[in-house]
Coordinates of C-alpha atoms and ligand atoms in Angstrom, one line a residue:
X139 CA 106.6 44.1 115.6
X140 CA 108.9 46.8 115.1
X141 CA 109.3 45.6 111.4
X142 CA 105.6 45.1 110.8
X143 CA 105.1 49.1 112.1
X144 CA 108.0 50.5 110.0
X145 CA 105.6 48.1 107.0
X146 CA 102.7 50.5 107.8
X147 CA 104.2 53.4 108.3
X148 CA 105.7 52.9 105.1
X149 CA 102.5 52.4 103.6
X150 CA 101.2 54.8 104.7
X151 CA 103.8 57.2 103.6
X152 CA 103.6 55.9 100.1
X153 CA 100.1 56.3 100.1
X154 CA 100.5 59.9 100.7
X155 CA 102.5 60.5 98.1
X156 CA 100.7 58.9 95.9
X157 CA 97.2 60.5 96.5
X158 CA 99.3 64.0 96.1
X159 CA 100.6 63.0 92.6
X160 CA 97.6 61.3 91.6
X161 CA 94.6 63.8 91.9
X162 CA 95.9 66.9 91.2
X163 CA 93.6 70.0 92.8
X164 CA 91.1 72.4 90.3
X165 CA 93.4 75.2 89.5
X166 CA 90.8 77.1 88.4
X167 CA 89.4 80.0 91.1
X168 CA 86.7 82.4 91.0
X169 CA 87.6 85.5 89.8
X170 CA 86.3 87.5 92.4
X171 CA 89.1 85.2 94.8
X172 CA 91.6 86.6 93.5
X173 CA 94.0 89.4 94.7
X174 CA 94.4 92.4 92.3
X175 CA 98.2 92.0 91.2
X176 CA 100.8 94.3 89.8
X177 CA 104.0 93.5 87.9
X178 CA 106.6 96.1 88.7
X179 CA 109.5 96.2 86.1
X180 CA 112.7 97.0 88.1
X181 CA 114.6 99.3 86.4
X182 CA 118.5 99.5 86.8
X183 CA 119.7 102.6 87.7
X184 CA 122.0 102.2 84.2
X185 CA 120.5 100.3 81.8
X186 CA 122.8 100.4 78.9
X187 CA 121.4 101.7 75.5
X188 CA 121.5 99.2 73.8
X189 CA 118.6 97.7 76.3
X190 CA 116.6 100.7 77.0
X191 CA 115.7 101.0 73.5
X192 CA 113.6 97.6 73.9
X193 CA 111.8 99.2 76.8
X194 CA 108.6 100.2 74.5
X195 CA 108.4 96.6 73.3
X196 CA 108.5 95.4 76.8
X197 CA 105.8 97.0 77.1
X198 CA 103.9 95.6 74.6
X199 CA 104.7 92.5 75.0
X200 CA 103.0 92.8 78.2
X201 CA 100.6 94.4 77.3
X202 CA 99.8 91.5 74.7
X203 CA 100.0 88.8 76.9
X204 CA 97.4 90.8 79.7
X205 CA 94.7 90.7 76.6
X206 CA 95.7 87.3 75.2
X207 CA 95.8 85.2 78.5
X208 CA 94.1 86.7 80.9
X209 CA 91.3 89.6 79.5
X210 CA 90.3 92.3 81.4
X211 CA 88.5 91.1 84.3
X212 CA 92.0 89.1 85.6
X213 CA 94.3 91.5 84.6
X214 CA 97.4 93.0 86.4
X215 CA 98.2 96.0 85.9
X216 CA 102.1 97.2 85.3
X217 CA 104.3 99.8 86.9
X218 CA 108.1 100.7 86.4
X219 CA 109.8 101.2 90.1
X220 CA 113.5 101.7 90.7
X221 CA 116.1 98.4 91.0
X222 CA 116.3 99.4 95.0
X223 CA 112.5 98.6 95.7
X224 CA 113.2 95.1 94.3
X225 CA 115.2 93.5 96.8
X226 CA 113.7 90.3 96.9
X227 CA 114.3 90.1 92.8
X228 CA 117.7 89.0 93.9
X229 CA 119.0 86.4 90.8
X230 CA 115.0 85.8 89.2
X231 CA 113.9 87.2 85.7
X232 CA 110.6 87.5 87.8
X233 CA 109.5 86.8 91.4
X234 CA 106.1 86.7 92.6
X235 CA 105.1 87.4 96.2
X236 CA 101.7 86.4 98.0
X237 CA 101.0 90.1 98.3
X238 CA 100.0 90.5 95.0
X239 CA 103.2 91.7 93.7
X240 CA 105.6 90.4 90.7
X241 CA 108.8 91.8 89.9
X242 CA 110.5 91.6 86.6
X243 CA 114.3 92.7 85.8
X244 CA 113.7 95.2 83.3
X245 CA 117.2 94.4 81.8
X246 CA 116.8 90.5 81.9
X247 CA 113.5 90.5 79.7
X248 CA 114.9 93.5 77.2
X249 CA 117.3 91.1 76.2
X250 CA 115.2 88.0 76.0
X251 CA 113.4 90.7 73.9
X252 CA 116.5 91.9 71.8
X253 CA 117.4 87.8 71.5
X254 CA 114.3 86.8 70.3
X255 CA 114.3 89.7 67.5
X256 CA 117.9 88.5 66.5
X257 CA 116.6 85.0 65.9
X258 CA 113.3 85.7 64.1
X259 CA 115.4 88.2 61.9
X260 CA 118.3 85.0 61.2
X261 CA 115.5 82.4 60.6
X262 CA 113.6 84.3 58.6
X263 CA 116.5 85.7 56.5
X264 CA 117.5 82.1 55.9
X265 CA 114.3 81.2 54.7
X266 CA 114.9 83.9 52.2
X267 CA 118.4 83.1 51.3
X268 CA 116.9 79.5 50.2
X269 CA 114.1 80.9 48.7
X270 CA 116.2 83.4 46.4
X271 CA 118.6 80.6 45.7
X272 CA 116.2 78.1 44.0
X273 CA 116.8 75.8 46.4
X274 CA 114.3 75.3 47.8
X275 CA 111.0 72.9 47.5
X276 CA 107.7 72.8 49.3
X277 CA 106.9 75.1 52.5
X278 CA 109.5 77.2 52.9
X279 CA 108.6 77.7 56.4
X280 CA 108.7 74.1 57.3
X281 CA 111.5 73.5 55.7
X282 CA 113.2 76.6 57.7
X283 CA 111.9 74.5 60.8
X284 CA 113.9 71.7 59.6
X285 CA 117.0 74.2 58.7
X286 CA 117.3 75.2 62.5
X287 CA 118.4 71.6 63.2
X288 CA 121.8 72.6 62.2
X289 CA 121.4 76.5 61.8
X290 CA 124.5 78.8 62.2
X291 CA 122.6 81.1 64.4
X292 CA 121.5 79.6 67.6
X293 CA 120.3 80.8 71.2
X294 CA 123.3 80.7 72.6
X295 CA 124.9 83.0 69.5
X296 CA 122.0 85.2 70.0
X297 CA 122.8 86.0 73.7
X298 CA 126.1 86.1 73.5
X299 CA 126.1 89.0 70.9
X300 CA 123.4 90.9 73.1
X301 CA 126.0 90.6 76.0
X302 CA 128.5 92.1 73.7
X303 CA 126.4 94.4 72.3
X304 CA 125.2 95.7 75.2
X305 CA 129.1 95.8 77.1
X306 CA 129.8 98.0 74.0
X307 CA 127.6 100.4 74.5
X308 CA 128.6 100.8 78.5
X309 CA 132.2 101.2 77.8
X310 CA 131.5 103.4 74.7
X311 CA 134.6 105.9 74.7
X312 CA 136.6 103.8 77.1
X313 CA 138.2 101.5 74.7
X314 CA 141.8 102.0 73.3
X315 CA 142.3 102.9 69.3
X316 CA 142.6 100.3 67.8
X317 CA 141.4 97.8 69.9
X318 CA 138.6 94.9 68.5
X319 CA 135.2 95.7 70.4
X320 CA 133.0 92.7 71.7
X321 CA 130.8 92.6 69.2
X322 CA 133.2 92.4 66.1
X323 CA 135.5 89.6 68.7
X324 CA 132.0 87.6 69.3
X325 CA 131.2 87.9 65.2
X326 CA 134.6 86.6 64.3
X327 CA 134.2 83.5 66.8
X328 CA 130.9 83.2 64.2
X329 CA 133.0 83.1 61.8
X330 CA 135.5 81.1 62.7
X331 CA 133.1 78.0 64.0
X332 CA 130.5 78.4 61.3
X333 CA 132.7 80.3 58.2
X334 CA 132.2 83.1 56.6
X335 CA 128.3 82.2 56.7
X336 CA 128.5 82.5 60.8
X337 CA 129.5 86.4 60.9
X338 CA 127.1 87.2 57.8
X339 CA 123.9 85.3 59.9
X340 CA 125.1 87.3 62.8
X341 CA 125.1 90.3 61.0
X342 CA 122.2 90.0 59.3
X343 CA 120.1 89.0 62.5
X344 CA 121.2 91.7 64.3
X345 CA 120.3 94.1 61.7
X346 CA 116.6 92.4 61.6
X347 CA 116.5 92.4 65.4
X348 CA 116.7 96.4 65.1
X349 CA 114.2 96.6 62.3
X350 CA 111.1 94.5 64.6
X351 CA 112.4 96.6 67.2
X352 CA 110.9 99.8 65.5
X353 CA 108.4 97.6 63.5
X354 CA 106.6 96.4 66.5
X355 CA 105.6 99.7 68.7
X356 CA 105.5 101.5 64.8
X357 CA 103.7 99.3 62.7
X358 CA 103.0 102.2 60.3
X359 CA 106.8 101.7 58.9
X360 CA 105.6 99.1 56.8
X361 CA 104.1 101.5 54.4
X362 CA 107.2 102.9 54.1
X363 CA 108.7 99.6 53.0
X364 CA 108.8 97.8 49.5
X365 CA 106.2 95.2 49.2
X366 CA 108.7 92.6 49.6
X367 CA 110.6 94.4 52.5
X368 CA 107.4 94.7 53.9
X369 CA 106.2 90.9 53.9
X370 CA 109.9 90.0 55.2
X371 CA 109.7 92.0 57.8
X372 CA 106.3 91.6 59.0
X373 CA 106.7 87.6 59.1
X374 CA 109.6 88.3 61.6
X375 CA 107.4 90.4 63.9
X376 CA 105.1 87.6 63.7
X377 CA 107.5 85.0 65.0
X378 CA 109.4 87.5 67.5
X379 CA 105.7 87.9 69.0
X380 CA 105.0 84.4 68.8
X381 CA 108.0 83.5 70.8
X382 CA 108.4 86.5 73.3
X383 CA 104.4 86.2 74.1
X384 CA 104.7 82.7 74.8
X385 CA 108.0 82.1 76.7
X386 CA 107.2 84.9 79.2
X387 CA 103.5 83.9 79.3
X388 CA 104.7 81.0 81.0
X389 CA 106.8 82.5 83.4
X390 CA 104.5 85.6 84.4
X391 CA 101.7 83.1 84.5
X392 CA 103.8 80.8 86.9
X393 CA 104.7 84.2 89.3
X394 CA 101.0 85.8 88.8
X395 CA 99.6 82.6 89.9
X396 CA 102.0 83.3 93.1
X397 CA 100.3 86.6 93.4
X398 CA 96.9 86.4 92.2
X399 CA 97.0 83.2 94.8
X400 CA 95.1 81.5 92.0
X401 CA 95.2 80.8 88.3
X402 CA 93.3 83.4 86.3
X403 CA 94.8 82.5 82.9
X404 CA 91.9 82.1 80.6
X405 CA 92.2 79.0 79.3
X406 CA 92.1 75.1 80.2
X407 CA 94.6 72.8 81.5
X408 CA 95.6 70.5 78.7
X409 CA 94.8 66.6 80.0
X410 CA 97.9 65.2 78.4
X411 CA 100.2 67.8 80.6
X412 CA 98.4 67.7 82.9
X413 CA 99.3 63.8 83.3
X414 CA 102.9 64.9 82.8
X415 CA 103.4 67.0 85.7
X416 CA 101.5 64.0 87.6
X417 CA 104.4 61.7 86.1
X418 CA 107.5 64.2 86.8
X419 CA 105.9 64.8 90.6
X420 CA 106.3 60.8 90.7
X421 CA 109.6 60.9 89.4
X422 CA 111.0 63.3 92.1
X423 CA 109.6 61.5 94.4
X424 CA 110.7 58.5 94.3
X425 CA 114.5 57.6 93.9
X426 CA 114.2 55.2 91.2
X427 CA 115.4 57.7 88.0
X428 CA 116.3 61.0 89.8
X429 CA 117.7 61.9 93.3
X430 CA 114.4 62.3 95.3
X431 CA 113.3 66.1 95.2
X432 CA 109.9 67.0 96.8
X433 CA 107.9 69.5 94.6
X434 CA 106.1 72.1 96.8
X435 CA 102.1 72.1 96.3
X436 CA 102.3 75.8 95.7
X437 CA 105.1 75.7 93.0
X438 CA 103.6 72.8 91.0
X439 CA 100.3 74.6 90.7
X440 CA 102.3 77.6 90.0
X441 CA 103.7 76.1 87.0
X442 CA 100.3 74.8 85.8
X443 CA 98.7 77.8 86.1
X444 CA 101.9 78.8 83.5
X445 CA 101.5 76.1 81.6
X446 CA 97.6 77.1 81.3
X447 CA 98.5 80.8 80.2
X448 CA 101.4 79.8 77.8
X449 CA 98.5 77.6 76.2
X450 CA 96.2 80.4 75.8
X451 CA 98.5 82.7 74.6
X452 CA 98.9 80.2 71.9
X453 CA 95.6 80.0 71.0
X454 CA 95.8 83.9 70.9
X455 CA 98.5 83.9 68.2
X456 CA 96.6 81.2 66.2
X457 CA 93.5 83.2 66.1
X458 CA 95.6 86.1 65.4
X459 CA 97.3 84.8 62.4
X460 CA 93.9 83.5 61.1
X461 CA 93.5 87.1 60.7
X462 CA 96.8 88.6 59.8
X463 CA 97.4 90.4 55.9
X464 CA 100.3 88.1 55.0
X465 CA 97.4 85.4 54.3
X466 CA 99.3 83.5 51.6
X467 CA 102.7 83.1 53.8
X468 CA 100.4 82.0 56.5
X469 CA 100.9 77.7 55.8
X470 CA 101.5 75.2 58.2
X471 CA 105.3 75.5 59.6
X472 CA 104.7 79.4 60.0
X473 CA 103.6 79.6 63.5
X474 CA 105.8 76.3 64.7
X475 CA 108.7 78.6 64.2
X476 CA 107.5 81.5 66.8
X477 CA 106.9 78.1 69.0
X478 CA 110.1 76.7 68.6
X479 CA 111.2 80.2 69.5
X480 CA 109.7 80.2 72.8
X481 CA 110.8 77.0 73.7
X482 CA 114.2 77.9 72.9
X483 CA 113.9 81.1 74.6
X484 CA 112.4 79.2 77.7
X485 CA 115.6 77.1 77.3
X486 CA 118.3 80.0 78.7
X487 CA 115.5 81.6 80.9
X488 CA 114.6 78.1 83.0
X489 CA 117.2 76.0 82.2
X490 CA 120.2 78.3 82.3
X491 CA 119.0 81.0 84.8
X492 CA 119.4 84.1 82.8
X493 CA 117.9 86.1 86.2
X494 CA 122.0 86.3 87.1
X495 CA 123.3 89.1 85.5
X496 CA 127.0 87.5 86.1
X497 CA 126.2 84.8 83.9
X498 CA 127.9 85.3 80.1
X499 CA 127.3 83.3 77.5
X500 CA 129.8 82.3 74.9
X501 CA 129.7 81.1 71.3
X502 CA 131.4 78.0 70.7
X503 CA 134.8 78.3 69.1
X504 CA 135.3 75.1 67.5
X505 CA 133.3 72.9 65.5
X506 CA 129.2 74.4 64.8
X507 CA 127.3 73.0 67.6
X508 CA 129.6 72.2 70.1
X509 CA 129.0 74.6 73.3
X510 CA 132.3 74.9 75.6
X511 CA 130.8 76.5 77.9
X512 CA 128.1 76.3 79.8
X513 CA 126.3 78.7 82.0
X514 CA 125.6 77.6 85.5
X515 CA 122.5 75.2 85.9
X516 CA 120.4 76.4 89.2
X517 CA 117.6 74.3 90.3
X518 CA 115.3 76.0 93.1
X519 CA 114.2 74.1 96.1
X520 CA 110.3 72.8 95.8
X521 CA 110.6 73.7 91.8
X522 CA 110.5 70.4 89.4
X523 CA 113.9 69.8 88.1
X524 CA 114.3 72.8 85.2
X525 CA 114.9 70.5 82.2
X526 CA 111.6 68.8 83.6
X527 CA 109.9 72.2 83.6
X528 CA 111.0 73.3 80.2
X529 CA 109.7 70.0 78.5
X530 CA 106.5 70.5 80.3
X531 CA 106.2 73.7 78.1
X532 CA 107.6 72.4 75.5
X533 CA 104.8 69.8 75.9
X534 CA 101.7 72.4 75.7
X535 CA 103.2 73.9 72.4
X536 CA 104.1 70.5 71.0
X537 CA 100.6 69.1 71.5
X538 CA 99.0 72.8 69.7
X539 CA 100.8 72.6 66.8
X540 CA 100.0 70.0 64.2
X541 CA 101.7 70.7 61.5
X542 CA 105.2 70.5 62.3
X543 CA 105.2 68.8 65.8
X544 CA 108.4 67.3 64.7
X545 CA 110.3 70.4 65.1
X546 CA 108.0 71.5 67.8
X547 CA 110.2 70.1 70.4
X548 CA 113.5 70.7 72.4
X549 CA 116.3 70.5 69.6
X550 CA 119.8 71.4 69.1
X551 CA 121.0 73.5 71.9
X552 CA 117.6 73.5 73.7
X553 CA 118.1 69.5 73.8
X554 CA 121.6 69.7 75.1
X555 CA 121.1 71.7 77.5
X556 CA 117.6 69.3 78.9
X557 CA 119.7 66.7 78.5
X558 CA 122.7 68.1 80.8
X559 CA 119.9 68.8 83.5
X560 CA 118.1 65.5 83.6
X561 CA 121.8 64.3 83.8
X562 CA 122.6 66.9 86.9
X563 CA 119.3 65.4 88.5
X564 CA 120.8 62.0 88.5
X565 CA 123.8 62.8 90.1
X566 CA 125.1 62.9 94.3
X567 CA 122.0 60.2 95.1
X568 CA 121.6 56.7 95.2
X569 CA 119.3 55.6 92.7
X570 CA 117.8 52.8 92.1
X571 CA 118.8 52.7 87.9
X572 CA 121.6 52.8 86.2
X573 CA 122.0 55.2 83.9
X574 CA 121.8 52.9 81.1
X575 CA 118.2 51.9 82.3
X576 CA 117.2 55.7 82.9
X577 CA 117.8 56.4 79.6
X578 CA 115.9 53.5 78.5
X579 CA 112.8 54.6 80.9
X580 CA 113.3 58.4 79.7
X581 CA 112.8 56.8 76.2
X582 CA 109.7 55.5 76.5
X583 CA 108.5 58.7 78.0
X584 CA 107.9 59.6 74.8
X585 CA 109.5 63.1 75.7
X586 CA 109.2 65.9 73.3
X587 CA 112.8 65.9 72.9
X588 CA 115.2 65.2 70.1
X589 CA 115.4 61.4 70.1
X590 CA 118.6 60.9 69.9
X591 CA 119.7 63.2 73.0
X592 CA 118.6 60.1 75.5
X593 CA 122.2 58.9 73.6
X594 CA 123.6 60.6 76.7
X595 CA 122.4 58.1 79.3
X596 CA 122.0 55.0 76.8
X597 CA 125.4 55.8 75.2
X598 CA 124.6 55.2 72.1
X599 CA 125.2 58.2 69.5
X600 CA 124.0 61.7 71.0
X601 CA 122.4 63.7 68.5
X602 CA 120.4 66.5 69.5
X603 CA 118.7 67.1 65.9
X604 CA 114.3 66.9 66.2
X605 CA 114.8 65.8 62.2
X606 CA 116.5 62.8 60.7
Ligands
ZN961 ZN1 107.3 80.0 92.2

């Protein structure tokens, strides 16, 4: 009797969670439902410099993704308060509260910012370098795609020179004679992992990160430019847009959707992700692949109501470069380097929880692509698993772009850094796999994930590269 009851109950259970995961609610609300919102930017009472100057882009950026994913009659509007009225920001880039509020760390999204400029300015002077060298065949911005595979300049570089960037400026006039600052210790570390190539890159992005900088809230500097300086520099703006727009247009949208207490993105769902976030809800269910880890209603349809807006900010940078002057530069492989941007960028922001200001990044100081160390993973209770969230973005832009899906997907850095998450979400349960037959389920996921980083749980080779 007993048994048989525990049988039902069990059933029953089941059956719960399996009417939760498979009809996922309208996230779609009237507009008139909605609460008016407001993203306050908490300034620090010292930002350095070096991170203030990016406070006009901020701006923009936001100001871009209010007209390219939500329009006027959903919009928010944004106001800069002091650090003390943000309390509850504690270790978030952004938090959203039921009350129609979002906060955003000012400093946290000026270097996202100042990142994402450094990494435009590397990939698109490397596109160059091949160009003006004759080496190079076909699209040249496909074939940069394929070049970021193994590229000297990576995420992690870029936020690591930030950090040092921005400690120099804070302890300007403190530092002994003499004495090597950050930034020239953290460009020979380039050098010494990648050669003489790795400091130049780093160099040369950071110098192209401070040119968009100005570019961006002055487009009128163009003019002033060469022809060719001109088209270099306006292709990087195009990707830094592309990249910032769409990596924070997922996570506003998730914490506006907190706010608004409803999605008013302006787009659809995409079906196929849709069907993905039905499978990863499944997943932490159960306790078959990961350690069991019930989603929260209100955080799942928080994150599809990001997913929604990161899609329709997408289709607002392919309508704008339909239009943009640089027509002829404007080939497939263009635009799937601002989207591999934002998914890398979405990599440190979800993945590696650049909301805690303690957290440094280092370069590697060994062989290119190795990563000794590695910021702190933090998963939040009710959230999917980060590396789950990050390939469910990943998924939107992968499915958008059809040119270069390929590279469209979590590589290189991104990939190990997925890969050490879905591991983390494995580990301190009992689970019904072993991790030899995770892998082999995570494989026929058909994730958009460099192939070969599943090597980690199957143990054969791990390679994080999206091209073989
Ligand atoms: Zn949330």
């Amino acid at each position: 009797m007993q048994v048989a009851l525990l049988t039902i109950l069990a059933i029953i259970l089941s059956t719960n969670a399996q009417a939760q995961t498979r009809s996922l609610p309208d996230i779609t609300i009237r507009t008139d439902q909605l609460r008016p919102s407001m993203v306050k930017l908490c300034s620090p009472p010292l930002l350095s410099r070096t991170l203030a100057s990016w406070r006009p882009n901020l701006k923009a950026a936001l100001l871009r993704i209010r007209e390219g994913a939500y329009g006027v009659d959903r919009a928010f509007d944004i106001t800069v308060v002091p650090k003390s009225e943000c309390k509850s920001l504690a270790e978030h880039a952004c938090f959203g509260k039921p009350d129609g509020t979002v906060f955003c760390n000012e400093a946290v999204l000026a270097r996202v910012l100042y990142s994402a400029a450094a990494l435009a300015g590397a990939r698109v002077m490397g596109a160059m370098r091949r160009a003006n060298a004759g080496t190079q065949s076909g699209n040249l911005w496909a074939n940069e795609l394929r070049a970021t595979d193994s590229a000297e300049f990576g995420p992690m570089e870029a936020f690591g020179l930030i950090d040092a960037e921005e400690e120099d400026a804070t302890l300007l006039g403190v530092r002994a004679p003499g004495e090597l600052t950050k930034l020239q210790q953290r460009l020979r570390l380039l050098e010494r992992a990648y050669g003489p190539r790795g400091r130049e890159v780093g160099e040369i992005a950071m110098a192209g990160a401070g040119g968009v900088r100005e570019i961006d809230t002055n487009p009128s500097v163009l003019k002033t430019l060469s022809r060719d300086e001109a088209l270099v520099f306006d292709v990087m703006l195009h990707i830094y847009r592309a990249g910032v727009d769409q990596a924070l247009a997922f996570v506003l949208g998730h914490e506006l959707a907190h706010a608004h207490g409803g999605c008013a993105a302006k787009a659809k769902a995409l079906a196929p992700v849709e069907n993905r976030v039905r499978q990863f809800i499944e997943l932490q269910l159960e306790e078959r692949l990961f350690c069991p880890n019930p989603p929260s209603p209100s955080e799942i349809n928080a994150d599809r109501c990001g997913l929604v807006a990161l899609r329709a900010m997408n289709d607002y940078w392919q309508r704008r470069e339909r239009l943009t002057s640089i027509g002829w530069l404007i080939k497939p492989g263009f635009q799937d380097l601002g989207n591999r941007l934002a998914i890398d960028l979405l990599g440190i922001m979800i993945v590696g929880g650049l909301g805690d200001a303690t957290q440094k990044y280092y370069l590697p100081d060994s062989r290119p692509g190795r990563i000794d160390y590695w910021p702190k993973l933090k998963e939040n209770e009710g959230y999917l698993y980060s590396a789950l969230r990050l390939l469910l973005a990943t998924e939107v832009l992968h499915i958008q772009s059809h040119s270069a899906a390929e590279g469209v997907r979590a590589c290189g850095t991104t990939a190990q850094r997925v890969m050490e998450g879905l591991l983390r979400a494995t580990l301190g349960c009992k689970r019904e796999l072993s991790l030899q037959e995770t892998g082999s389920a995570l494989e026929k996921m058909n994730l958009p994930l460099a192939p070969g980083a599943i090597g980690v749980f199957t143990g054969s080779r791990f390679d994080t590269r999206c091209y073989r």
